[in-house]
PDB file of C-alpha atoms in Angstrom:
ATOM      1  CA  UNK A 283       0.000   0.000   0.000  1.00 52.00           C
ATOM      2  CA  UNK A 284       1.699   3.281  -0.969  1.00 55.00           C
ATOM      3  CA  UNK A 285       1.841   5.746   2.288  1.00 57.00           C
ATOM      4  CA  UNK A 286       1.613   8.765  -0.398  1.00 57.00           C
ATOM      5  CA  UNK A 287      -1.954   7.319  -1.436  1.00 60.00           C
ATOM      6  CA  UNK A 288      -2.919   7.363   2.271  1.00 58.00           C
ATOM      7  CA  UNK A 289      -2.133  11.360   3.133  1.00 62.00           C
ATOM      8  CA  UNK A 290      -5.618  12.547   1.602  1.00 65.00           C
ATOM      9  CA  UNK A 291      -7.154  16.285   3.133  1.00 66.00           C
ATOM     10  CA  UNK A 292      -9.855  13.870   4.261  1.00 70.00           C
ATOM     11  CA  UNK A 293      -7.566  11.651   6.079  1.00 67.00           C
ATOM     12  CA  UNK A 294      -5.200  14.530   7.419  1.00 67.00           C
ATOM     13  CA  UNK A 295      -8.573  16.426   8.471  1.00 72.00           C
ATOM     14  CA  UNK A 296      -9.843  13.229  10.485  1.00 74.00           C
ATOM     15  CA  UNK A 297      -6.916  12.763  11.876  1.00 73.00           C
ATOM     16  CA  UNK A 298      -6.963  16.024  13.257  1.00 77.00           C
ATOM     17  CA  UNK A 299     -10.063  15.582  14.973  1.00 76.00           C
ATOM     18  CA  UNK A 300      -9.426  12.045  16.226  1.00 81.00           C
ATOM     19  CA  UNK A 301      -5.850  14.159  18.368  1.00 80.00           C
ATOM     20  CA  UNK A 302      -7.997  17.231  18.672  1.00 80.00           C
ATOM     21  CA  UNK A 303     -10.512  14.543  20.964  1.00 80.00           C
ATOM     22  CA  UNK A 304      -7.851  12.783  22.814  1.00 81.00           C
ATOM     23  CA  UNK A 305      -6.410  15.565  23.600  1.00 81.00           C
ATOM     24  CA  UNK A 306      -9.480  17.482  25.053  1.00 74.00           C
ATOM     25  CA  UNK A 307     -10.298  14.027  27.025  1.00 79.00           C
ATOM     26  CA  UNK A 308      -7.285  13.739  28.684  1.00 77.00           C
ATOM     27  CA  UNK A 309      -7.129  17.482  29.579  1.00 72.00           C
ATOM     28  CA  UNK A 310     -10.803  17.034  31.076  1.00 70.00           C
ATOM     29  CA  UNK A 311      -9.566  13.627  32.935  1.00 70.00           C
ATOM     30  CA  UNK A 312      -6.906  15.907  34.488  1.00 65.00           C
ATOM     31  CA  UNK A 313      -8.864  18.478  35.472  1.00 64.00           C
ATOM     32  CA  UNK A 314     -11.439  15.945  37.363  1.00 63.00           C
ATOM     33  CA  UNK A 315      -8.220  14.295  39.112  1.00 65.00           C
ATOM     34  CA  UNK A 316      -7.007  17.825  40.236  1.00 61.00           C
ATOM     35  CA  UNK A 317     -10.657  19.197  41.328  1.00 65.00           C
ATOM     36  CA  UNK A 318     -10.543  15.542  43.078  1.00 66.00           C
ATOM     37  CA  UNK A 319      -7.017  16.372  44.568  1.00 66.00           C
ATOM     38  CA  UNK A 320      -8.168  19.680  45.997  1.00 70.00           C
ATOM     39  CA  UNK A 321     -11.382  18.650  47.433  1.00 71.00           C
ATOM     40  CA  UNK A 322      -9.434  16.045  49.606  1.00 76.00           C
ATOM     41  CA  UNK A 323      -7.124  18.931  50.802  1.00 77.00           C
ATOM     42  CA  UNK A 324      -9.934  20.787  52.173  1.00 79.00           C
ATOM     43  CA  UNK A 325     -11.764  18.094  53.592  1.00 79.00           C
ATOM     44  CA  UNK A 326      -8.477  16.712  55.071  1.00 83.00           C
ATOM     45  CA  UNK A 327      -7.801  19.823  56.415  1.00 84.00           C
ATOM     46  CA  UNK A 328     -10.764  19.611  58.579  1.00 83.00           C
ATOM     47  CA  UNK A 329      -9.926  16.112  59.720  1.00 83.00           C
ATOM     48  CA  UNK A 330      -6.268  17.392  61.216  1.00 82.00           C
ATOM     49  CA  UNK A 331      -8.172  20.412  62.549  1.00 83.00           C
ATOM     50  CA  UNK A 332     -10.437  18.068  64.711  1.00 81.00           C
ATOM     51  CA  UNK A 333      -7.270  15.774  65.549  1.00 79.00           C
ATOM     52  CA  UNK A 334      -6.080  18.875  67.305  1.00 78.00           C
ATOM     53  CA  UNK A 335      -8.686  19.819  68.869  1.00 77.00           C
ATOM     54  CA  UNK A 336      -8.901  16.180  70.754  1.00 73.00           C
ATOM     55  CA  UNK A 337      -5.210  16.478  71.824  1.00 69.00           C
ATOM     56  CA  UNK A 338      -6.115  19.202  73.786  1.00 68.00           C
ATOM     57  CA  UNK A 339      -6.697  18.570  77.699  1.00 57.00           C
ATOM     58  CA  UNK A 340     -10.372  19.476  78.699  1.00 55.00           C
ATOM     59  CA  UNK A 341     -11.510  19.864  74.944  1.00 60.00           C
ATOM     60  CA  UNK A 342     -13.944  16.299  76.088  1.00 60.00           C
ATOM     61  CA  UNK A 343     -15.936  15.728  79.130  1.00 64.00           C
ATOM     62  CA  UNK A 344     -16.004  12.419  80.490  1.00 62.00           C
ATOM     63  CA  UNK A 345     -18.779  10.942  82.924  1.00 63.00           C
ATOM     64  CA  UNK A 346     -18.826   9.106  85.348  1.00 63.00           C
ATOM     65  CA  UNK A 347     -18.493   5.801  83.954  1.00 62.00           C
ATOM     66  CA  UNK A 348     -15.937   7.307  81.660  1.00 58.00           C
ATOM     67  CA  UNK A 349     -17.940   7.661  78.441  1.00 60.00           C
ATOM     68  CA  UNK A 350     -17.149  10.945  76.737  1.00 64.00           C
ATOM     69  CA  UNK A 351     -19.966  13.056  76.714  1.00 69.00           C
ATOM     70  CA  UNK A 352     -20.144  15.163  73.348  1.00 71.00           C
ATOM     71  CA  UNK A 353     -21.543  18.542  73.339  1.00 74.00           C
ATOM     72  CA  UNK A 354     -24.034  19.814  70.227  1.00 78.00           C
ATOM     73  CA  UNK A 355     -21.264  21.543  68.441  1.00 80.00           C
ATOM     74  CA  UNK A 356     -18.395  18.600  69.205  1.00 78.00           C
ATOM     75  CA  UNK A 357     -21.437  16.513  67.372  1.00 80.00           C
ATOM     76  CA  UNK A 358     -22.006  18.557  64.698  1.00 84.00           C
ATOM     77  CA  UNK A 359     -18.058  18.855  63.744  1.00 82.00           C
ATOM     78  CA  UNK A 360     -17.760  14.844  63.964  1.00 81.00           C
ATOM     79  CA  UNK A 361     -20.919  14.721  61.748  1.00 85.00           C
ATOM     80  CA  UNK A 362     -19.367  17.230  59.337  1.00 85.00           C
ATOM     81  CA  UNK A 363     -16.165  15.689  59.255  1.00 85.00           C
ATOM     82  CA  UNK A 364     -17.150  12.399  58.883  1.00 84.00           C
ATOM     83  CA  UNK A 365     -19.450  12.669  56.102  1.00 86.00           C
ATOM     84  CA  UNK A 366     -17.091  15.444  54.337  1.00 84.00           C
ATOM     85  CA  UNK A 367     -14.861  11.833  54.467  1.00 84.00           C
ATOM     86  CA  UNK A 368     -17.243   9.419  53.668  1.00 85.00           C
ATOM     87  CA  UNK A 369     -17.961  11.833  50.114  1.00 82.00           C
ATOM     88  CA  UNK A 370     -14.733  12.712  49.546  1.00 80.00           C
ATOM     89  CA  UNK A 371     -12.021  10.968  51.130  1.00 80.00           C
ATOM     90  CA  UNK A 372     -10.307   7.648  50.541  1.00 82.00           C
ATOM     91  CA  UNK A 373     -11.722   4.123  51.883  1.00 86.00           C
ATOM     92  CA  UNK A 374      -8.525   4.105  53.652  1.00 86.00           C
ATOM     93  CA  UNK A 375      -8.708   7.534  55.078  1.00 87.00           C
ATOM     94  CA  UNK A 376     -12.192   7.292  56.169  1.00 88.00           C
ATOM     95  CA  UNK A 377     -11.274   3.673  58.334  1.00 90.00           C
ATOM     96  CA  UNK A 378      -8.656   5.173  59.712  1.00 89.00           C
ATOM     97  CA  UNK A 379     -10.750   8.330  60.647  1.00 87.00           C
ATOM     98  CA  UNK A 380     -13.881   5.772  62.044  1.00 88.00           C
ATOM     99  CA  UNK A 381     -11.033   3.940  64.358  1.00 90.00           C
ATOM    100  CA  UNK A 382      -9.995   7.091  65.452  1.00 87.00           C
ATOM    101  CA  UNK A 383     -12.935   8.383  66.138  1.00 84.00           C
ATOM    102  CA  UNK A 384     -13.923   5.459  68.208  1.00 85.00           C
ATOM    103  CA  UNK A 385     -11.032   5.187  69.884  1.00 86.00           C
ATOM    104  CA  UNK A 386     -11.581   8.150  71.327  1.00 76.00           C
ATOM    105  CA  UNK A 387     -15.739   8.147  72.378  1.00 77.00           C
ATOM    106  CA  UNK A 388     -16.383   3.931  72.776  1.00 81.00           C
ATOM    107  CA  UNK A 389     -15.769   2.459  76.088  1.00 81.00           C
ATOM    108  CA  UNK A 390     -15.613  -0.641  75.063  1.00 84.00           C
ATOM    109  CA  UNK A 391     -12.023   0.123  73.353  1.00 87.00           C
ATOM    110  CA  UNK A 392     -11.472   1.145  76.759  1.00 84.00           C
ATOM    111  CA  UNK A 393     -11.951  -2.499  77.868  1.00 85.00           C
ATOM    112  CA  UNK A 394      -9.611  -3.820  75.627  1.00 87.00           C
ATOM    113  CA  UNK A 395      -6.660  -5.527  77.154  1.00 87.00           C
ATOM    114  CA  UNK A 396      -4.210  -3.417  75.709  1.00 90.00           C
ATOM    115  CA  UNK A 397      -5.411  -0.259  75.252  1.00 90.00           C
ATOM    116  CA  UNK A 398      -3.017   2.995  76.186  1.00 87.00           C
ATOM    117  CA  UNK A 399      -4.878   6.233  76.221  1.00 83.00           C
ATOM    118  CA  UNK A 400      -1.344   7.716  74.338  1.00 84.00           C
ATOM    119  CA  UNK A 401      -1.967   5.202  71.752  1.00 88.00           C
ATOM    120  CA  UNK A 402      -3.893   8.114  69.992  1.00 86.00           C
ATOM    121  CA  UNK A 403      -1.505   9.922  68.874  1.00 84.00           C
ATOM    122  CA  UNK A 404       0.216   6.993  66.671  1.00 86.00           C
ATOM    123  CA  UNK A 405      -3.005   6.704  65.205  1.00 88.00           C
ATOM    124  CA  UNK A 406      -2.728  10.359  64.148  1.00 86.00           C
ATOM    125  CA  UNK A 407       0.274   9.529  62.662  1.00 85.00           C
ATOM    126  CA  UNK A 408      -1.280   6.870  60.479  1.00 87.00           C
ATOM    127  CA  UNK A 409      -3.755   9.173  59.112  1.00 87.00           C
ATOM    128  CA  UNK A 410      -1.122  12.407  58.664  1.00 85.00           C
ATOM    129  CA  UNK A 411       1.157   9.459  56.927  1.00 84.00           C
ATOM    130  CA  UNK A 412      -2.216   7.938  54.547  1.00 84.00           C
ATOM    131  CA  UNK A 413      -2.796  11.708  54.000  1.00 83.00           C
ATOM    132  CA  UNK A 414       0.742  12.185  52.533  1.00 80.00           C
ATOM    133  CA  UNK A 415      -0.106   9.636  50.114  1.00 79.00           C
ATOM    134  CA  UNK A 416      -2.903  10.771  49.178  1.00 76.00           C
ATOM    135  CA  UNK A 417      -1.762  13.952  47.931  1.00 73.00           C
ATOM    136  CA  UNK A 418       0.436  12.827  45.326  1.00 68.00           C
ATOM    137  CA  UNK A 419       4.048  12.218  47.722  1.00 64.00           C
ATOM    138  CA  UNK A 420       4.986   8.670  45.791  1.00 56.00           C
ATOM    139  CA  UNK A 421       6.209   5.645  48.056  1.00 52.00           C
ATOM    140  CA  UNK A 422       9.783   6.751  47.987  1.00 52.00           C
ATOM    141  CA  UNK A 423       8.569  10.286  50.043  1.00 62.00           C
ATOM    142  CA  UNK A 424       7.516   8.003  52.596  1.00 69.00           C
ATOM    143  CA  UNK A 425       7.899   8.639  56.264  1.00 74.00           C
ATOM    144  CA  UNK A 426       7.642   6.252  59.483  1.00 73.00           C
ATOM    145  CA  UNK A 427       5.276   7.325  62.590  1.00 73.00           C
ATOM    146  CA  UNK A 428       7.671   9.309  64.494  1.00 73.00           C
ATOM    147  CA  UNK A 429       8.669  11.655  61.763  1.00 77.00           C
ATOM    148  CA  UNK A 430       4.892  12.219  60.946  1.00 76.00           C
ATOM    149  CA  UNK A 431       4.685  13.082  64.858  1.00 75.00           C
ATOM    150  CA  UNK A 432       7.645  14.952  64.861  1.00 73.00           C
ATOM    151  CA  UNK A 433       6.563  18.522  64.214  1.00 69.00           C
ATOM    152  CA  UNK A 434       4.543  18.710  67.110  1.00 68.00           C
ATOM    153  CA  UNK A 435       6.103  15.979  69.701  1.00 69.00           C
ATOM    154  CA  UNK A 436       9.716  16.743  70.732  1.00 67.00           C
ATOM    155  CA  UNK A 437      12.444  14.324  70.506  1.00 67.00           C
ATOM    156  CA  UNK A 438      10.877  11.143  68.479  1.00 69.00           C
ATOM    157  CA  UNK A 439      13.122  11.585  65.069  1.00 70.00           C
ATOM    158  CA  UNK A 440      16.070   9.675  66.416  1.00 75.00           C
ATOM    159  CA  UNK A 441      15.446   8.953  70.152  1.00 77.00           C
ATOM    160  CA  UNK A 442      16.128   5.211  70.178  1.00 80.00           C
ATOM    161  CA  UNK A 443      13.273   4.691  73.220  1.00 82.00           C
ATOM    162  CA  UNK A 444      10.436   6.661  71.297  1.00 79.00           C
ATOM    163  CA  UNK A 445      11.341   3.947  68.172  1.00 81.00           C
ATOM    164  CA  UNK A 446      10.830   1.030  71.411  1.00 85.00           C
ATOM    165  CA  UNK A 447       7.418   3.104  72.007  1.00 85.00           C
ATOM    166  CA  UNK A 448       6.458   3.443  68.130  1.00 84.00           C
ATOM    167  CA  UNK A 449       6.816  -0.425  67.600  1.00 86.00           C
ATOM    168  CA  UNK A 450       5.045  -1.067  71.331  1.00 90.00           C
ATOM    169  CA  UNK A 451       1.843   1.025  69.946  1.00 88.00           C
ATOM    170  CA  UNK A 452       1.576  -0.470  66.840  1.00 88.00           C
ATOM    171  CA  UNK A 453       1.723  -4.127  68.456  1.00 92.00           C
ATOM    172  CA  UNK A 454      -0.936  -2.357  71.279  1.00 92.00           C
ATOM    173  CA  UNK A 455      -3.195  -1.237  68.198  1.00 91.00           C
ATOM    174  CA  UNK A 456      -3.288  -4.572  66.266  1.00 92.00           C
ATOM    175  CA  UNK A 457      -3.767  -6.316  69.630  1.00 92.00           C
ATOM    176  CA  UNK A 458      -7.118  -4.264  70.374  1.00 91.00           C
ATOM    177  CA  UNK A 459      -8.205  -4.541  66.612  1.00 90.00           C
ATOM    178  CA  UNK A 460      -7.536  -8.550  66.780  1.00 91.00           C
ATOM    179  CA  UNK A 461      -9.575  -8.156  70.486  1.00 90.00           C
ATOM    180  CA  UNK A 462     -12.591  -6.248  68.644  1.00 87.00           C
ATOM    181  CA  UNK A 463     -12.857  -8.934  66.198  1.00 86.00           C
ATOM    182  CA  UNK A 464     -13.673 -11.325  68.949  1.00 86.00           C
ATOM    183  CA  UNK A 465     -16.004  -9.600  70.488  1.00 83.00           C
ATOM    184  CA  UNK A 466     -17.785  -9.458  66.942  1.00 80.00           C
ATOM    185  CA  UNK A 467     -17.454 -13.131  67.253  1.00 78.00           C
ATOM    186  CA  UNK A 468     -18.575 -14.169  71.168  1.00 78.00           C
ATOM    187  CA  UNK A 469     -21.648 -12.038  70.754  1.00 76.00           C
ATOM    188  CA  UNK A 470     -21.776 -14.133  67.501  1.00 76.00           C
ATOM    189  CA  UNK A 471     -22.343 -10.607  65.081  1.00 75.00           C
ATOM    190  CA  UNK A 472     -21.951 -13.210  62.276  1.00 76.00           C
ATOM    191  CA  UNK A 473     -24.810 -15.324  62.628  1.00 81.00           C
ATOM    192  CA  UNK A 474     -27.153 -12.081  63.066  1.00 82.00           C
ATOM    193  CA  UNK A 475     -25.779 -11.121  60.031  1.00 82.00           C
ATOM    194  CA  UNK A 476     -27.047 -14.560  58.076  1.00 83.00           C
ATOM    195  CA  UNK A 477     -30.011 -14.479  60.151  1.00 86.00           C
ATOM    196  CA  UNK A 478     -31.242 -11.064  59.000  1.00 87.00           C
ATOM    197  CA  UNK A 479     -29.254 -11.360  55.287  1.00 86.00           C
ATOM    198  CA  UNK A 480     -30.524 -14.736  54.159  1.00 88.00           C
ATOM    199  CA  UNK A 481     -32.745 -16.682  56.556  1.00 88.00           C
ATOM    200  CA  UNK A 482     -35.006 -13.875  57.359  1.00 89.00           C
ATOM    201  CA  UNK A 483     -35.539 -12.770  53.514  1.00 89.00           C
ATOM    202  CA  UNK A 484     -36.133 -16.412  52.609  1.00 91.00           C
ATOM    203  CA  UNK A 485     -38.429 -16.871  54.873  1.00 90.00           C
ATOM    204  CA  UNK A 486     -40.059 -13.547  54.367  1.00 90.00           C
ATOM    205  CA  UNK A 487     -40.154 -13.927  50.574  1.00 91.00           C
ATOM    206  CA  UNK A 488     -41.627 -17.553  51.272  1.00 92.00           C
ATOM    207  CA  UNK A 489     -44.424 -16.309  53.323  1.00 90.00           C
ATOM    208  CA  UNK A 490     -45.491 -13.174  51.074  1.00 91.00           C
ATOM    209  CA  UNK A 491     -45.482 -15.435  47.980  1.00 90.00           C
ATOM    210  CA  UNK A 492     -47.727 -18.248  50.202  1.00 90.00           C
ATOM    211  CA  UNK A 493     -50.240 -15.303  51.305  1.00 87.00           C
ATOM    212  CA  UNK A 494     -50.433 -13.562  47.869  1.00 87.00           C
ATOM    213  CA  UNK A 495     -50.200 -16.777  45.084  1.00 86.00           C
ATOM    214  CA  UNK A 496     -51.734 -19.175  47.532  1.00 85.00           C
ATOM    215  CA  UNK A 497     -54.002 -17.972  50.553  1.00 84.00           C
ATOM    216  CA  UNK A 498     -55.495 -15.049  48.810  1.00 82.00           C
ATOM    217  CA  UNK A 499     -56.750 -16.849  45.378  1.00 82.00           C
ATOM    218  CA  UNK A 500     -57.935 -19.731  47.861  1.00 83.00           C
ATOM    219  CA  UNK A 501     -59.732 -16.629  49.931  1.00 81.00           C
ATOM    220  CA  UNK A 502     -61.105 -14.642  46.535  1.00 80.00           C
ATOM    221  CA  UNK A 503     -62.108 -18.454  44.982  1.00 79.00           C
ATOM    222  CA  UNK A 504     -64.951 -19.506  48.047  1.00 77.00           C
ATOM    223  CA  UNK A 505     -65.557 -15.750  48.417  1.00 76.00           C
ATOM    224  CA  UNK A 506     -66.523 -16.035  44.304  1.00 72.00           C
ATOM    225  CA  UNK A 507     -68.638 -19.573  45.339  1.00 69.00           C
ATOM    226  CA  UNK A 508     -70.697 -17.874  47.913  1.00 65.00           C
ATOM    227  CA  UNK A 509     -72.005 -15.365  46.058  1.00 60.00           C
TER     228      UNK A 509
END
């Protein structure tokens, strides 16, 4: 086939277009991933505002029992940070952000075995370090807990015994994670789930088709006979 043949206006015009599209798609994929990109920052943003705010002494008041007791606006910035995640954020980010948030308001992590109420702050440094990647830093820009912590905790960087305290917390936090996935299990979360999933359906769906195909037509038929 002779190339020469092939380079036609119509084919040199088509051509055109056929760049002209590809180019104007991949410019508009761009622009989504950046408008994606900077609606993360800002709702991220919020999320490390709020992670402040509960390092603070006093910001929560406990009861008696020890159960955090939330006031209308503490509610209302949890609600507004947590669905600003849930719309906007990462899977991972929002996890993270649901553990912390429990951490910090359930008793029953409280109960756990190996719970440490300065185990927060490592879980911070999870979410600051998920954050990083999220933003664009690649795998290489990576960072361990201590340096994520270290712009606002003194000496962690290269103090041997806060590396002995990293490690500790992160065997603490996988502890109480393995723990709450017991619990699930003794107050046996996983048959209520097939219970209401799949028995309770079929048997639901068995007894509406009875009453409707069956027992009605049955009901309708000696009604019909009567009259």
């Amino acid at each position: 086939m002779n190339i020469q043949n092939m380079i036609t206006a119509e084919n040199v015009a088509l051509l055109s277009v056929i760049i002209t599209l590809l180019i104007f798609i991949m410019s508009r994929q761009a622009e989504i991933r950046y408008k994606k990109h900077e609606d993360k920052k800002v709702q991220y943003i919020k999320l490390i505002n709020l992670m402040n705010k509960t390092m603070k002494k006093g910001e929560f008041q406990e009861n008696s029992q020890g159960e955090i007791i939330l006031t209308d606006e503490q509610r209302t910035e949890f609600f507004d940070v947590g669905a600003s995640l849930l719309l906007y954020g990462s899977t991972g980010i929002y996890r993270k952000y649901v553990f912390f948030r429990e951490f910090t308001t359930n008793p029953l992590i409280k109960c756990c075995s190996y719970y440490k109420e300065n185990l927060i702050i490592y879980l911070m440094a999870d979410i600051l370090r998920t954050m990083r990647k999220e933003v664009g830093l690649s795998f290489f820009n990576s960072i361990n807990e201590n340096e994520a912590l270290a712009f606002f905790v003194n000496d962690l960087t290269n103090n041997p015994e806060a590396k002995k305290k990293e490690i500790d917390a992160r065997f603490h936090l996988f502890m109480i994670r393995v723990e709450l996935f017991f619990i699930d299990r003794v107050n046996f979360m996983w048959l209520s789930k097939f219970l209401n999933w799949i028995i309770r359906p079929l048997f639901g769906c068995t007894r509406i088709m009875i009453k409707y195909l069956l027992v009605y037509p049955i009901i309708h038929l000696f009604s019909s006979k009567k009259k």
